[in-house]
Short mmCIF file of C-alpha atoms in Angstrom, two decimals:
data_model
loop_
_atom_site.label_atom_id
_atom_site.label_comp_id
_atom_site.label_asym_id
_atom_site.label_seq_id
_atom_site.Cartn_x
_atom_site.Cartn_y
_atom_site.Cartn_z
CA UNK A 1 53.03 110.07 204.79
CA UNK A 2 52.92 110.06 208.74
CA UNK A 3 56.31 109.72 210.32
CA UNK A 4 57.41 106.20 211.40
CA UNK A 5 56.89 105.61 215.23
CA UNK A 6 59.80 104.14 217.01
CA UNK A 7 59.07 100.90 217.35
CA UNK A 8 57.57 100.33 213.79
CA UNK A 9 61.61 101.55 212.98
CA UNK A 10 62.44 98.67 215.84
CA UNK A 11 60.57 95.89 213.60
CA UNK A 12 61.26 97.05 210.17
CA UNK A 13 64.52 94.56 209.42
CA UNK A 14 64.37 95.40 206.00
CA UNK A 15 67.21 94.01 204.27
CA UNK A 16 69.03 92.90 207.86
CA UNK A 17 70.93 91.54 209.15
CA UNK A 18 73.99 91.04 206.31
CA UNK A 19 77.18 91.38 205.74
CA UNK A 20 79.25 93.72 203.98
CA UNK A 21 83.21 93.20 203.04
CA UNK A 22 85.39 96.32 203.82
CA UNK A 23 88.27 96.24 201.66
CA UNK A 24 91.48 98.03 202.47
CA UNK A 25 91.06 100.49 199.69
CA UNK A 26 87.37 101.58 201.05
CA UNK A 27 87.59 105.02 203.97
CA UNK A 28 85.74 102.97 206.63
CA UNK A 29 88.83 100.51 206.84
CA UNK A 30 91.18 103.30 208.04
CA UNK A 31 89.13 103.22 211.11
CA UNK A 32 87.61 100.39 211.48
CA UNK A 33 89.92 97.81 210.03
CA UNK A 34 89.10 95.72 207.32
CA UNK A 35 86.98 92.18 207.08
CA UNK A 36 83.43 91.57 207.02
CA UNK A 37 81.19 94.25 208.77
CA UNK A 38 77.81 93.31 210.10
CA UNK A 39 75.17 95.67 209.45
CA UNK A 40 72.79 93.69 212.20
CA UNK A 41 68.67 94.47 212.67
CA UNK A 42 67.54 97.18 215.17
CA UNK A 43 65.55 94.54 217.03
CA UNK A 44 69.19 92.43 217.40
CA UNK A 45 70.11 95.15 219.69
CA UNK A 46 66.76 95.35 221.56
CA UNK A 47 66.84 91.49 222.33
CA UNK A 48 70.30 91.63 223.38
CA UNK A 49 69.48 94.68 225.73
CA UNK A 50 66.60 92.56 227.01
CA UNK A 51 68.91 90.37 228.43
CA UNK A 52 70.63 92.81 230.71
CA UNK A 53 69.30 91.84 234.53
CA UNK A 54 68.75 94.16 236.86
CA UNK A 55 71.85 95.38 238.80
CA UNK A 56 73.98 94.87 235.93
CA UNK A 57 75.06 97.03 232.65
CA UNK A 58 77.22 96.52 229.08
CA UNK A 59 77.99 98.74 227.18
CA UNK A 60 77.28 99.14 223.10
CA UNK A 61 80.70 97.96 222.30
CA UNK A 62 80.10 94.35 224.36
CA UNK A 63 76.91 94.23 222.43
CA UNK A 64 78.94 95.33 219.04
CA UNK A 65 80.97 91.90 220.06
CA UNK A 66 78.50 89.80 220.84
CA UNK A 67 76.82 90.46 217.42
CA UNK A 68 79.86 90.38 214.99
CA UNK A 69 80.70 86.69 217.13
CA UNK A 70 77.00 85.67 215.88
CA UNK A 71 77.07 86.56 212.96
CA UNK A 72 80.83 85.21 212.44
CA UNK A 73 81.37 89.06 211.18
CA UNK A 74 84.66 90.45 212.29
CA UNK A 75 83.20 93.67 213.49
CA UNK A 76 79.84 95.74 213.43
CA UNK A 77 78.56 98.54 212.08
CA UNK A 78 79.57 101.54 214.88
CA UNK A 79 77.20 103.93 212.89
CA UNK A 80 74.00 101.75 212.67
CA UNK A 81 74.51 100.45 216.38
CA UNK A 82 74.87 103.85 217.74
CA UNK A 83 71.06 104.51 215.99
CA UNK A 84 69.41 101.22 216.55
CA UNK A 85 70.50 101.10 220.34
CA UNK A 86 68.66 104.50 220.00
CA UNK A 87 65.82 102.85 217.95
CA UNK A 88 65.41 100.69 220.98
CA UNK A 89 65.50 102.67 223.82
CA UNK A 90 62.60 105.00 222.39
CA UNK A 91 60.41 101.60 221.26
CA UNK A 92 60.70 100.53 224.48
CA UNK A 93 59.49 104.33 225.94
CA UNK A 94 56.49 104.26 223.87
CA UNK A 95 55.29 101.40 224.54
CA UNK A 96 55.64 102.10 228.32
CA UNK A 97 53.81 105.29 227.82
CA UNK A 98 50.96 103.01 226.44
CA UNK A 99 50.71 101.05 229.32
CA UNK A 100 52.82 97.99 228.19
CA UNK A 101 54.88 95.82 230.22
CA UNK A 102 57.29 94.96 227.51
CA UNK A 103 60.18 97.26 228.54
CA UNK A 104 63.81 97.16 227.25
CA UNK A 105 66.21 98.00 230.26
CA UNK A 106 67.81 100.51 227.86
CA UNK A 107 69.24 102.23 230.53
CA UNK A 108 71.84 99.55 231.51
CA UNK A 109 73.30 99.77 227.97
CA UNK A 110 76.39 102.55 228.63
CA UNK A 111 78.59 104.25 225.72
CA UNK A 112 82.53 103.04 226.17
CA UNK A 113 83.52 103.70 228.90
CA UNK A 114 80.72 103.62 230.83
CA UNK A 115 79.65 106.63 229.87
CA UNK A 116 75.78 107.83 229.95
CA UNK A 117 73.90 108.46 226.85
CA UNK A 118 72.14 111.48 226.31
CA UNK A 119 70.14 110.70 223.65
CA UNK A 120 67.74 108.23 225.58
CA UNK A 121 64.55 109.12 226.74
CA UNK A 122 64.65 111.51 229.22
CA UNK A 123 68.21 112.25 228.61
CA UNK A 124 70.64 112.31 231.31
CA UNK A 125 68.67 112.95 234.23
CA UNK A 126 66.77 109.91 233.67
CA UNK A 127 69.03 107.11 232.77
CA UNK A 128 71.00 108.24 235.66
CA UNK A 129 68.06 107.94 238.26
CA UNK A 130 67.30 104.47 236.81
CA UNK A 131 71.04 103.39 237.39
CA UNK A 132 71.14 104.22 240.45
CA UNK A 133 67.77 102.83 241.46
CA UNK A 134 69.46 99.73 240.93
CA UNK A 135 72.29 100.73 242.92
CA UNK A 136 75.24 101.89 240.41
CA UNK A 137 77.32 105.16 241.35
CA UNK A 138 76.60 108.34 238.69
CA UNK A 139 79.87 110.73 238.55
CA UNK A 140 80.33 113.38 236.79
CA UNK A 141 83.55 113.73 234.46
CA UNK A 142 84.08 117.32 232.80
CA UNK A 143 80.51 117.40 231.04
CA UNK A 144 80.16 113.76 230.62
CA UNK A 145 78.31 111.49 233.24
CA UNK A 146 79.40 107.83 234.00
CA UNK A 147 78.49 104.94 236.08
CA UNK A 148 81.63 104.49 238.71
CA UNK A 149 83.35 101.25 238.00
CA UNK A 150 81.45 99.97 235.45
CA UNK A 151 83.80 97.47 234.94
CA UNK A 152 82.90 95.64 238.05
CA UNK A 153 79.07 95.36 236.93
CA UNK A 154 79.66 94.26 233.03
CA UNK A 155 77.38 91.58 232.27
CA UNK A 156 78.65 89.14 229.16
CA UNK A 157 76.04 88.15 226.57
CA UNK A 158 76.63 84.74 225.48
#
């Protein structure tokens, strides 16, 4: 069976969103706390990382938020955003590479604390030249790469 492209992973929902109840006798709730845990659809993440303008960046935790609020969850799934915020960024590089217009600024979506993510298409080098095409500062921290006040460029999903 031929392996799934990205964005076939991007618009497979499956199951998703729901919800799942994390007791205080299950592992996750020693770090994650306990409540209701959304386990939200890859292409959640890719329509909220649509809405990132130019100029401005969030990072997967703000997204994290703005899905649990949505959802009325009390927190997401830190696992399955990690990968779908992956899922999305290399959906939206294939279709580029086919000639389509329907990108996902996947770049603008930082790790906490504004931190780079090396997993994205093109790694490093490229999220970091598309950040600062749009005019955000690219330091280097030990062997970790940020965008320089972040902070000050947040944008809030709402």
């Amino acid at each position: 069976m031929p392996k799934k492209s990205f964005n076939e992973k991007l618009n497979n929902s499956g199951d998703l969103p729901k919800l799942e109840f994390i007791g205080y006798d299950n592992n996750m709730a020693k770090r994650f706390g306990c409540g209701n845990m959304l386990i939200a659809a890859p292409i959640e993440y890719d329509e909220a990382m649509k809405r990132i303008p130019a100029g401005k960046i969030i990072t997967s935790g703000e997204i994290r938020e703005y899905l649990a609020k949505k959802h009325n969850a009390d927190f997401t799934c830190h696992l399955t955003a990690g990968i779908f915020i992956n899922i999305a960024a290399n959906a939206s590089q294939e279709r580029e590479n086919l000639g389509s217009r329907d990108i996902t600024p996947y770049w603008r979506t930082l790790k906490k604390g504004g931190e780079l993510n090396e997993k994205y298409p093109g790694g490093i080098e490229q999220q970091r030249m598309l950040l600062e095409m749009e005019g955000h500062e690219v330091i280097k921290k030990g062997k970790c790469y940020f965008v320089e006040d972040y902070e000050k460029a947040l944008y809030q999903l709402q």
